mmCIF file of C-alpha atoms in Angstrom:
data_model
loop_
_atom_site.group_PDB
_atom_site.id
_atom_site.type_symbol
_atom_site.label_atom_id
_atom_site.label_comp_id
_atom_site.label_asym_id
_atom_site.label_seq_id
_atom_site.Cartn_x
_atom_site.Cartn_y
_atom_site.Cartn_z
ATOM 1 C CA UNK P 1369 141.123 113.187 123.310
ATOM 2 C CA UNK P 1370 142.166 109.480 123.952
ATOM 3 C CA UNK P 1371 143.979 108.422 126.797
ATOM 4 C CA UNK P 1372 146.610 105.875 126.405
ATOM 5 C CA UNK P 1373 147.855 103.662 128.806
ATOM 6 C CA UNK P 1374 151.854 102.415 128.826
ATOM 7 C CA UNK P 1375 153.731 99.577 129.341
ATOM 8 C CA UNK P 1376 157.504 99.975 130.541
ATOM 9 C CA UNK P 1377 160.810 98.386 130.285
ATOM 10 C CA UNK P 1378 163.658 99.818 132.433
ATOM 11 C CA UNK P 1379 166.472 98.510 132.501
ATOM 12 C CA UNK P 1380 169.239 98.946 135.368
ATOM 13 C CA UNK P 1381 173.113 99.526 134.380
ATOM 14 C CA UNK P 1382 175.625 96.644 135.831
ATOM 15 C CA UNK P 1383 179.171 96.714 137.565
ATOM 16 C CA UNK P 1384 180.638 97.070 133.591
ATOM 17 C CA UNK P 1385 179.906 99.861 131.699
ATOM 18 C CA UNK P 1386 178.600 99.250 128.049
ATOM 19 C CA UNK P 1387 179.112 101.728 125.609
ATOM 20 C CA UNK P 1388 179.185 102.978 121.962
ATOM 21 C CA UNK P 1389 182.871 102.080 120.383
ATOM 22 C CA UNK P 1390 181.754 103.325 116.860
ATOM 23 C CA UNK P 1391 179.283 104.391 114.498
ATOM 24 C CA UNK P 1392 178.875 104.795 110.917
ATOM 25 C CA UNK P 1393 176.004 105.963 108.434
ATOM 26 C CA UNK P 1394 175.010 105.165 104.740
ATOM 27 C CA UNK P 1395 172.551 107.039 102.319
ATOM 28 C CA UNK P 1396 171.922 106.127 98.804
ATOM 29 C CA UNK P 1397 173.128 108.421 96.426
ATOM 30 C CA UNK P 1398 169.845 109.476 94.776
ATOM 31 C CA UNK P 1399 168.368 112.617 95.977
ATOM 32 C CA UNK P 1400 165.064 113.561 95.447
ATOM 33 C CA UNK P 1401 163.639 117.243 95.869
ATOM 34 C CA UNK P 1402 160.373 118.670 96.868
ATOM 35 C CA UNK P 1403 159.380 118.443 93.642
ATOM 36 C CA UNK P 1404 159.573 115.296 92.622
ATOM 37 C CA UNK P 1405 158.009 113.470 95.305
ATOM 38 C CA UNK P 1406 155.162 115.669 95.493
ATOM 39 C CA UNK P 1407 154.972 115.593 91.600
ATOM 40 C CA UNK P 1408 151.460 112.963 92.137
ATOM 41 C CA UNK P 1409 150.513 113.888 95.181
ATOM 42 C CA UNK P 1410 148.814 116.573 93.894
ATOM 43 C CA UNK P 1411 150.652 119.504 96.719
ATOM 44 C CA UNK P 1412 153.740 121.432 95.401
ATOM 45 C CA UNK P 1413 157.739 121.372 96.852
ATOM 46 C CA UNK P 1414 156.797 124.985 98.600
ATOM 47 C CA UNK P 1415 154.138 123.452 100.774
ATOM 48 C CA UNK P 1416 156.241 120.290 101.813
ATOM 49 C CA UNK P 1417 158.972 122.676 102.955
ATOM 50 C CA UNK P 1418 156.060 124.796 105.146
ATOM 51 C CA UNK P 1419 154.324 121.533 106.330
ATOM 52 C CA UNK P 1420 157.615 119.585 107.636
ATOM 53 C CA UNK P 1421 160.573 121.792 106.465
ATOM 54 C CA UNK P 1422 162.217 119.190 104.725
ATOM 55 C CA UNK P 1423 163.595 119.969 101.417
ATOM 56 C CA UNK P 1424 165.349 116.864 100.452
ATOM 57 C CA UNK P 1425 165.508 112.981 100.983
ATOM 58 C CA UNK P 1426 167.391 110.299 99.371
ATOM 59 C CA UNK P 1427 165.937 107.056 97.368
ATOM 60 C CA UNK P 1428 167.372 103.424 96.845
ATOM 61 C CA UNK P 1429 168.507 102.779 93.247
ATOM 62 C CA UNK P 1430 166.124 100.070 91.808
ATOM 63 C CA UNK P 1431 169.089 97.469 92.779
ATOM 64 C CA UNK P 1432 169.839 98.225 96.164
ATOM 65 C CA UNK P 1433 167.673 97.010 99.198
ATOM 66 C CA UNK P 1434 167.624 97.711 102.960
ATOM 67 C CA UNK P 1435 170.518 94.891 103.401
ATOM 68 C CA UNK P 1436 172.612 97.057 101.136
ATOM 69 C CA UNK P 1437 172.149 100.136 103.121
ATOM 70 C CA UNK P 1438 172.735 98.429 106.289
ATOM 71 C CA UNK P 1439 176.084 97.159 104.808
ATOM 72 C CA UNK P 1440 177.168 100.466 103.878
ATOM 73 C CA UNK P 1441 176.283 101.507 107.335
ATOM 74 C CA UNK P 1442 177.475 98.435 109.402
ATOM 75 C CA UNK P 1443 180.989 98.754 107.496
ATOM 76 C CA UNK P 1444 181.740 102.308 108.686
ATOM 77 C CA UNK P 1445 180.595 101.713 112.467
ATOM 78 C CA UNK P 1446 182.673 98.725 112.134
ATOM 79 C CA UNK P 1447 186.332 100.701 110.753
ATOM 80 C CA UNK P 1448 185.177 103.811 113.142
ATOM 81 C CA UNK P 1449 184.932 101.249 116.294
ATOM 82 C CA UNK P 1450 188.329 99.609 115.236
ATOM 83 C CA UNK P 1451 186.206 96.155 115.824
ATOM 84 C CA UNK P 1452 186.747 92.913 113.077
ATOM 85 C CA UNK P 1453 183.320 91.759 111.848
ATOM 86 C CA UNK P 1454 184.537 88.101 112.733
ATOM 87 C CA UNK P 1455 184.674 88.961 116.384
ATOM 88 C CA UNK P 1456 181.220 90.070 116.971
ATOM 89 C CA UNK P 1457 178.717 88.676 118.871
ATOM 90 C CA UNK P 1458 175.827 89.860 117.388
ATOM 91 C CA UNK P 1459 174.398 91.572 114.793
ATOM 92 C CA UNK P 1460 171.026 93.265 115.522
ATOM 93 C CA UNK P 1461 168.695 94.751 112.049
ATOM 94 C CA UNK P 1462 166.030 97.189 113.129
ATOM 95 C CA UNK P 1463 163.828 96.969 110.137
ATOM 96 C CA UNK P 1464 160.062 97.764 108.893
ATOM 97 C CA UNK P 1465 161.233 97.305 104.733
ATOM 98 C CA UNK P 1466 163.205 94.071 105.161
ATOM 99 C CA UNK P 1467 164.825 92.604 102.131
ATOM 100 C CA UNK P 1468 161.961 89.925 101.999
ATOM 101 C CA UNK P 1469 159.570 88.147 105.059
ATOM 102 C CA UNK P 1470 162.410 85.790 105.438
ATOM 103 C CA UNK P 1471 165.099 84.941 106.170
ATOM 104 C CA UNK P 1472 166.054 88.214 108.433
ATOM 105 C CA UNK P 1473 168.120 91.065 107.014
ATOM 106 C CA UNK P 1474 170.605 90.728 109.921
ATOM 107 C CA UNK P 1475 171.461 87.341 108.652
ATOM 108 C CA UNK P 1476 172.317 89.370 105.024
ATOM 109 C CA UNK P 1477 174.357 91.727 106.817
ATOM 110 C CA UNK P 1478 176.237 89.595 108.482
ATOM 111 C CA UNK P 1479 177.540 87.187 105.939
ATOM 112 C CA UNK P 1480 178.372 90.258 103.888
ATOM 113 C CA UNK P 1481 180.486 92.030 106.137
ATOM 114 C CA UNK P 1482 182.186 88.708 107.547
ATOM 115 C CA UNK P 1483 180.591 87.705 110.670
ATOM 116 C CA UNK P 1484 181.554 84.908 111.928
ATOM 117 C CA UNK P 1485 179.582 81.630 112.492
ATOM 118 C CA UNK P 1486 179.318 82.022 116.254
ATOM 119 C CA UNK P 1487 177.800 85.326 115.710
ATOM 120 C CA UNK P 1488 173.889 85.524 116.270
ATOM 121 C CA UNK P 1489 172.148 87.867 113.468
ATOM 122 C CA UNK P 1490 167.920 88.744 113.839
ATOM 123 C CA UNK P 1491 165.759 91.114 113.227
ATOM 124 C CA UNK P 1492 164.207 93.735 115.132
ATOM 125 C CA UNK P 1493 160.604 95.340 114.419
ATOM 126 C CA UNK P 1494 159.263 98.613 116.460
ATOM 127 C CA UNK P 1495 159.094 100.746 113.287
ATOM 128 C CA UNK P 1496 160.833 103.911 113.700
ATOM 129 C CA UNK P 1497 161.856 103.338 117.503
ATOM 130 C CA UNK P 1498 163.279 99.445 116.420
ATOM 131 C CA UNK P 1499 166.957 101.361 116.725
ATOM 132 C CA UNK P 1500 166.540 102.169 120.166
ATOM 133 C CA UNK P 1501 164.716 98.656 120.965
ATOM 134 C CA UNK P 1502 168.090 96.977 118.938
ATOM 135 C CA UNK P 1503 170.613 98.562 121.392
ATOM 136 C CA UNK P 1504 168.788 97.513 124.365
ATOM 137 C CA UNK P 1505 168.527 94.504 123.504
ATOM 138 C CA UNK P 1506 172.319 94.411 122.170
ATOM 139 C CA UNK P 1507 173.604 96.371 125.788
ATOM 140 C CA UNK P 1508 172.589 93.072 127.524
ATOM 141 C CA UNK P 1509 173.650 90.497 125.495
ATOM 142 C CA UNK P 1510 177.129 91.906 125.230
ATOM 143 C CA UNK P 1511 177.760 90.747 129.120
ATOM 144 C CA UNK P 1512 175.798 87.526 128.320
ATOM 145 C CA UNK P 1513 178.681 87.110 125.371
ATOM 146 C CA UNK P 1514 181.799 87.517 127.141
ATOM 147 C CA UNK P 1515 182.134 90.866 126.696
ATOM 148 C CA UNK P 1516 182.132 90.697 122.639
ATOM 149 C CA UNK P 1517 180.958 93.239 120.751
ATOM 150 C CA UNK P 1518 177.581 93.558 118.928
ATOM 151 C CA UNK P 1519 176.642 95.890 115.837
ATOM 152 C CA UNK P 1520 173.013 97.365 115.868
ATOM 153 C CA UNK P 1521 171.708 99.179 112.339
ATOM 154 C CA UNK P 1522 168.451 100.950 111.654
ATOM 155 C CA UNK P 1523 167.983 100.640 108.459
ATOM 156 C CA UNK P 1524 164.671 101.105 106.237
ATOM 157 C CA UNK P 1525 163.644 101.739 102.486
ATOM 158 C CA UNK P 1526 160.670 103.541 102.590
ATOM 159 C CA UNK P 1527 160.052 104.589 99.262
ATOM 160 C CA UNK P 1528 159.170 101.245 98.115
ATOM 161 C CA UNK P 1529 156.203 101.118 100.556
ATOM 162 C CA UNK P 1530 154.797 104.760 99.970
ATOM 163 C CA UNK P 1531 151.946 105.712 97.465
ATOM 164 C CA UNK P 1532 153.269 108.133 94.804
ATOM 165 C CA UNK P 1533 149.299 109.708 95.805
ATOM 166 C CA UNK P 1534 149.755 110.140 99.261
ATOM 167 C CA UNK P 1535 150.720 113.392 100.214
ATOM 168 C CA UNK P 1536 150.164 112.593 103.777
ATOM 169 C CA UNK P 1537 153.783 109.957 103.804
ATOM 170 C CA UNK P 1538 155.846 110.095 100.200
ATOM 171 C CA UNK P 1539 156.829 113.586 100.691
ATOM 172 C CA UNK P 1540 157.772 112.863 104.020
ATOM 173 C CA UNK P 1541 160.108 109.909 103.875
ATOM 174 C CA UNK P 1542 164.015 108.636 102.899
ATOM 175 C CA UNK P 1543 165.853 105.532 102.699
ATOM 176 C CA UNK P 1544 168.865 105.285 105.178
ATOM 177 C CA UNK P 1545 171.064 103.051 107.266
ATOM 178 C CA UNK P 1546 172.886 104.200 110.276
ATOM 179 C CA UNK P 1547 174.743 101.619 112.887
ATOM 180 C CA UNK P 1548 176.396 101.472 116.106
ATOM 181 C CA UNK P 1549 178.895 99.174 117.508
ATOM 182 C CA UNK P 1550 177.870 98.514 121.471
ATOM 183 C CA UNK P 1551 180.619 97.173 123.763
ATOM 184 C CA UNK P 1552 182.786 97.507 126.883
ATOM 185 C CA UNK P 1553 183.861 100.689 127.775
ATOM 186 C CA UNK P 1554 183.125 103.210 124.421
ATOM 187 C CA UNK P 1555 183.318 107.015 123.978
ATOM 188 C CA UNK P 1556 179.539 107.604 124.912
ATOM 189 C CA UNK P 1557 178.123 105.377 128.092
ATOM 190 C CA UNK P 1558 174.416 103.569 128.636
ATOM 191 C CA UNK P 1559 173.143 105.194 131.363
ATOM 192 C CA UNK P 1560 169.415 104.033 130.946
ATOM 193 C CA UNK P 1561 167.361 102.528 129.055
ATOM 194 C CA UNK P 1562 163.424 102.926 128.430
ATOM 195 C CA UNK P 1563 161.387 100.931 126.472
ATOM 196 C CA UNK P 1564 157.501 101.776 125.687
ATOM 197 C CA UNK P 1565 154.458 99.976 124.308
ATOM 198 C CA UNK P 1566 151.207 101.929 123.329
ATOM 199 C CA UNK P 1567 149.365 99.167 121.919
ATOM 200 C CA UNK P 1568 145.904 100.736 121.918
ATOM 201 C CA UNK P 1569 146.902 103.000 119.379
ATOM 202 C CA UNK P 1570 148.605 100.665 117.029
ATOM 203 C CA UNK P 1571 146.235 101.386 114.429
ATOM 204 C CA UNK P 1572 147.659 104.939 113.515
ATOM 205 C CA UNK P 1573 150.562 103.386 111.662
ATOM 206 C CA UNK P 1574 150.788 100.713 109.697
ATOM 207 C CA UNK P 1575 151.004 98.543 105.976
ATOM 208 C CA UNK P 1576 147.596 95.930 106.203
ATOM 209 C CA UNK P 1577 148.624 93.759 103.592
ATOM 210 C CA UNK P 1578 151.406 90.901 102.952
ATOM 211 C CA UNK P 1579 150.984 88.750 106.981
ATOM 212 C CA UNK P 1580 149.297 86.549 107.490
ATOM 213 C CA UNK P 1581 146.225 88.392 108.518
ATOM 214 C CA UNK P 1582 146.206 89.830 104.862
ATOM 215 C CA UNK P 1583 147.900 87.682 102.524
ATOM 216 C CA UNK P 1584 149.360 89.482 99.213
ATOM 217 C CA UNK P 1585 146.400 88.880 96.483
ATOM 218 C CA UNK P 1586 145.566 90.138 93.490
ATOM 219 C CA UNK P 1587 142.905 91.977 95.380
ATOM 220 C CA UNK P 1588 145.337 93.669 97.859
ATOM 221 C CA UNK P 1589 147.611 94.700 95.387
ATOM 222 C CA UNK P 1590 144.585 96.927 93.435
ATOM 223 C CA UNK P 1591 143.211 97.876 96.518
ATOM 224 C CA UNK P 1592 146.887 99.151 97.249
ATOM 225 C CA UNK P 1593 146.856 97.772 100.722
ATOM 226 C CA UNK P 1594 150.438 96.827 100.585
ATOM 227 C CA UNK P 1595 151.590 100.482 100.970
ATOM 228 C CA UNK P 1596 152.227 102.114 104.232
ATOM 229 C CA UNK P 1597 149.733 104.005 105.884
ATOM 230 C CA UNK P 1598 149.256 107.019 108.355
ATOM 231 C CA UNK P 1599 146.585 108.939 110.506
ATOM 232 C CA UNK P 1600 148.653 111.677 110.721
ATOM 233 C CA UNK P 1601 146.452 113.989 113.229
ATOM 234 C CA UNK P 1602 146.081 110.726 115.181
ATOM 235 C CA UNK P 1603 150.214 110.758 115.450
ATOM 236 C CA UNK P 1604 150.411 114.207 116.388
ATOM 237 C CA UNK P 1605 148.050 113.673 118.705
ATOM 238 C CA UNK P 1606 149.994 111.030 120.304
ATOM 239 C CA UNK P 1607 153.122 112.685 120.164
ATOM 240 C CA UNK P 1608 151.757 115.895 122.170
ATOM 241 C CA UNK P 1609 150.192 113.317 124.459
ATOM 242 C CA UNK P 1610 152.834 110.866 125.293
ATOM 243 C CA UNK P 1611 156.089 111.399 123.642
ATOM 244 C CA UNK P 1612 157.483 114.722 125.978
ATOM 245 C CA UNK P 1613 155.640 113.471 128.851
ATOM 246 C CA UNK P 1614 157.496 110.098 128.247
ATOM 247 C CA UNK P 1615 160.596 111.888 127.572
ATOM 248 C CA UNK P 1616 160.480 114.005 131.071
ATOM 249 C CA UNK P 1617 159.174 111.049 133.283
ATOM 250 C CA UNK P 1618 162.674 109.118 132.159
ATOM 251 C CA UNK P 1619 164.887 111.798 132.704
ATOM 252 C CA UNK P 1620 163.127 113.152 136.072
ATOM 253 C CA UNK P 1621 163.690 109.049 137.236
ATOM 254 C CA UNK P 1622 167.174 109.619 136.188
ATOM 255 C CA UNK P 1623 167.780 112.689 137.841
ATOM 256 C CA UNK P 1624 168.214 114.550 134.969
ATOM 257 C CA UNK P 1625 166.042 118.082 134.078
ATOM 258 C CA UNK P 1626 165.774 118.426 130.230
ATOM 259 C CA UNK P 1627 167.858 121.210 130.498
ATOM 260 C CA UNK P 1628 170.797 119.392 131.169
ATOM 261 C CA UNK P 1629 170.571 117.435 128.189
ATOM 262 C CA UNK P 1630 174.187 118.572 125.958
ATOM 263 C CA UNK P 1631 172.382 117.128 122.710
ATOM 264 C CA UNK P 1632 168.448 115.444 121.764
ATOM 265 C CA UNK P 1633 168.524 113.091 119.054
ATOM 266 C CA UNK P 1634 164.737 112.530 118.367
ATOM 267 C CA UNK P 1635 163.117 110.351 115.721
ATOM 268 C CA UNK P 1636 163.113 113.090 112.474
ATOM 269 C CA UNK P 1637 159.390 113.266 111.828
ATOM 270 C CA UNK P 1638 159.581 116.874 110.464
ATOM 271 C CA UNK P 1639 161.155 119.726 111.109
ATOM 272 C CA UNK P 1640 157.722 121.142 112.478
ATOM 273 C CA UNK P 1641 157.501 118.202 115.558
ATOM 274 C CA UNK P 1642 161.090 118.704 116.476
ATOM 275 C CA UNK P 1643 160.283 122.357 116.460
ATOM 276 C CA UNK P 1644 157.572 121.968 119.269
ATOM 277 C CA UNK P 1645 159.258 119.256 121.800
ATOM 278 C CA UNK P 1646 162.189 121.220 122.039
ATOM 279 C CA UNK P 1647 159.906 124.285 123.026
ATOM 280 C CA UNK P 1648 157.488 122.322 125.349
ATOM 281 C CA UNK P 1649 161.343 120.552 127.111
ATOM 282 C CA UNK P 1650 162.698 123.730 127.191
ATOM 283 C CA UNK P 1651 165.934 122.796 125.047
ATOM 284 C CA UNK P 1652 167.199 125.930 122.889
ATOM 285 C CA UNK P 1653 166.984 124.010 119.009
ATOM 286 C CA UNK P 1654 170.842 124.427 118.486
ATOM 287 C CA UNK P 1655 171.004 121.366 121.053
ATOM 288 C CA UNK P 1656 168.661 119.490 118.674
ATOM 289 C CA UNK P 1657 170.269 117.238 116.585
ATOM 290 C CA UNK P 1658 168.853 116.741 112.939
ATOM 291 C CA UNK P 1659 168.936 115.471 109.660
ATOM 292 C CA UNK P 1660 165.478 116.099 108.304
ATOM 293 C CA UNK P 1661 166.247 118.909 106.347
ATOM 294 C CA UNK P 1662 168.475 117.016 103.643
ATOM 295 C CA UNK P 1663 167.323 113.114 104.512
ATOM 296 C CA UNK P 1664 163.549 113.320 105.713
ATOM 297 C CA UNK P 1665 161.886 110.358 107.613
ATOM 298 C CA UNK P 1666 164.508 108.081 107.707
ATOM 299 C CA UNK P 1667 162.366 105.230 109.190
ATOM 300 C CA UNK P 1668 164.386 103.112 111.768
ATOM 301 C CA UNK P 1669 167.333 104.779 110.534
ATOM 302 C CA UNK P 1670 166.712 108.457 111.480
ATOM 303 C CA UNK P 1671 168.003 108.145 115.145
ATOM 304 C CA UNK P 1672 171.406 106.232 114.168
ATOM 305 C CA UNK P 1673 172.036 108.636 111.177
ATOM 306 C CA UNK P 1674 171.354 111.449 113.417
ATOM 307 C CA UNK P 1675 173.345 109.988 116.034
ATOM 308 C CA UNK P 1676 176.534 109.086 113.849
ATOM 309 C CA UNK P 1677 176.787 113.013 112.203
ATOM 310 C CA UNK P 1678 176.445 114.337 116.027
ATOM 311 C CA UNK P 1679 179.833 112.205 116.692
ATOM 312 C CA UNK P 1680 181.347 113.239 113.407
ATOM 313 C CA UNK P 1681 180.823 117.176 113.924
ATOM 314 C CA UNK P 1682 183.329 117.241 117.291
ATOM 315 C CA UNK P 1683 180.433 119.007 119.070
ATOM 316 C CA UNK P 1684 179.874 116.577 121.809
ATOM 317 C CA UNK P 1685 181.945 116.909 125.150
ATOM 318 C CA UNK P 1686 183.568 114.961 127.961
ATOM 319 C CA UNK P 1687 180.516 114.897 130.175
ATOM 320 C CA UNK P 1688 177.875 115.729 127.670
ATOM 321 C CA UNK P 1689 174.434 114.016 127.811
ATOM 322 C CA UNK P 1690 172.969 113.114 125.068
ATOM 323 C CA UNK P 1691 169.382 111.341 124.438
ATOM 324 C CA UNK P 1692 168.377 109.095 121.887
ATOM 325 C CA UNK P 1693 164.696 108.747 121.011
ATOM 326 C CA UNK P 1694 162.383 107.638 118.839
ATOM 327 C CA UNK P 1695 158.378 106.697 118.479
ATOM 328 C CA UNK P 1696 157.097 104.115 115.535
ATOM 329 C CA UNK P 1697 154.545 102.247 114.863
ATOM 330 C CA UNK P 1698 153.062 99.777 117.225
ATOM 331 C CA UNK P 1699 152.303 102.712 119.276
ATOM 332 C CA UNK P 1700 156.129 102.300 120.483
ATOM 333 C CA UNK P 1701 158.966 104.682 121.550
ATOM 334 C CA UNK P 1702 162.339 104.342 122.939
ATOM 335 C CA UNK P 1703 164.669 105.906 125.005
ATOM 336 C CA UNK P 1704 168.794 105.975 125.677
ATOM 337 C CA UNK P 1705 170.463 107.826 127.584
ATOM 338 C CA UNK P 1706 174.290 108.250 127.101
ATOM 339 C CA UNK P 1707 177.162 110.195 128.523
ATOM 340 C CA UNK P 1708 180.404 111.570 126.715
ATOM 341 C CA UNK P 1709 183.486 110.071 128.670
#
């Protein structure tokens, strides 16, 4: 088995507390079955549902990009947080699908929703864990900016990268936004923050062509190098390896035994993964939030999704703690702790 080594970012709370103040979700309104996107991948809906137990995920309409599910997203958060576009400080895109190379999605996003010109709008790339990377970068800059708020979205559109062939990724993943507005005070605290880099394995994940390494060519595009790729043993592998073990070693830091946790929100791989870290933490499942069943593999936007349904369904608690994280491509994976004031 390999052994991979890490790289860590911690990052220590200050005298004011930053929180979340809102968040909001968006999924497009196609929904595609079992069926359908195993209909070329030559596997039927019954063995997607015993491989990953998802049964459905949505798909963009030919029109609509990842800036337009990032709106959809970035406007909820926004009316649930009670916070003016034109008063934000920053506006943060986690992204692996962006509308196009350049200019950055965030900059999209924030023109459309009415940001104002002193407001700073990038992009954010750690694959599926880029929401978690987003907030901590957003939970510093907030102090940095006076105190003004700053909007973080996951957002991807994953079926436009996947091979219709490849039953090892198109049955498994959806298009999705979710967002978060980060500020002073909030419902749901920053405790910690972790931030890992498993670069050695960065080769388990990935889409080769369209950089600079692998300009778009006539070539690439037969070759179909420009659709995203997976060693899927070579994930799991990694995710028995690293991702509870990483998970533990930030709580135990923290003080915190898994079973204290109120609610997980983990990346939504599959219903299969979620399964086994909740057994191997110890956390009975009903404390596992999800959204795999009806949305799949949301991409960057599977932990903010998740995230803004937990706050929606009234099950979280003065005092709760809840952890958001996620693992992506890069080898990276991300951690936040919260707590329900």
């Amino acid at each position: 088995m390999k052994k991979w080594t890490w790289r860590m970012l911690t990052y220590s709370r200050g005298d004011r507390p930053i929180g979340v103040l809102g968040t909001g979700s968006y999924l497009p309104g196609r929904v595609v079955t079992n069926d359908e996107a195993a209909e070329h991948a030559g596997v039927t809906g019954d063995w997607v549902f015993e491989k990953t137990a998802i049964r459905h995920r949505r798909w963009a309409k030919p029109d609509e990009a990842t800036s337009d599910l990032a709106i959809g997203a970035a406007r909820v958060a926004l009316a649930d947080a009670g916070v003016d576009a034109a008063d934000l400080a920053l506006v943060v895109v986690a992204t692996s699908t962006p509308d196009s190379p350049q200019p950055p999605t965030a900059s999209v996003v924030a023109h459309e929703i009415g940001a104002g010109r002193g407001t700073a709008a990038f992009d954010v790339n750690a694959v599926c864990s880029g929401f978690s990377y987003g907030l901590a970068v957003a939970e510093r800059l907030v102090t940095a900016a006076g105190d003004r708020p700053a909007l973080v979205i996951g957002a991807d559109v994953y079926s436009r990268i996947l091979s219709p062939q490849d039953r090892r990724t198109v049955v498994l993943f959806g298009d999705g936004a979710g967002a978060a507005v980060i500020g002073v005070g909030g419902a749901h605290r920053v405790v910690a923050t972790r931030l890992l880099s498993f670069a050695e394995a960065r080769g388990l994940i990935g889409v080769a062509a369209g950089g600079s390494r692998m300009p778009a060519s006539e070539q690439t595009l037969r070759d179909g190098s420009h659709h995203f790729r997976m060693d899927g043993r070579g994930v799991r592998e990694f995710i028995d390896t690293h991702v509870v073990a990483g998970i533990e070693a930030f709580l135990a830091e923290h003080g915190v035994p898994p079973h204290r946790l109120g609610h997980l929100v983990p990346h939504q791989a599959n219903g299969r993964i979620l399964a086994s870290m909740a057994e191997r933490l110890g956390l009975p499942f009903d404390r596992v939030a999800t959204t795999y069943t009806a949305y799949g593999n949301t991409g960057a936007a599977a932990v903010p999704i998740t995230y803004d349904q937990l706050c929606r369904s009234g099950r979280v608690r003065p005092g709760d703690l809840v952890l958001l994280t996620a693992f992506g491509g890069g080898m990276s994976m991300g951690m936040t702790l919260l707590q329900a004031t």
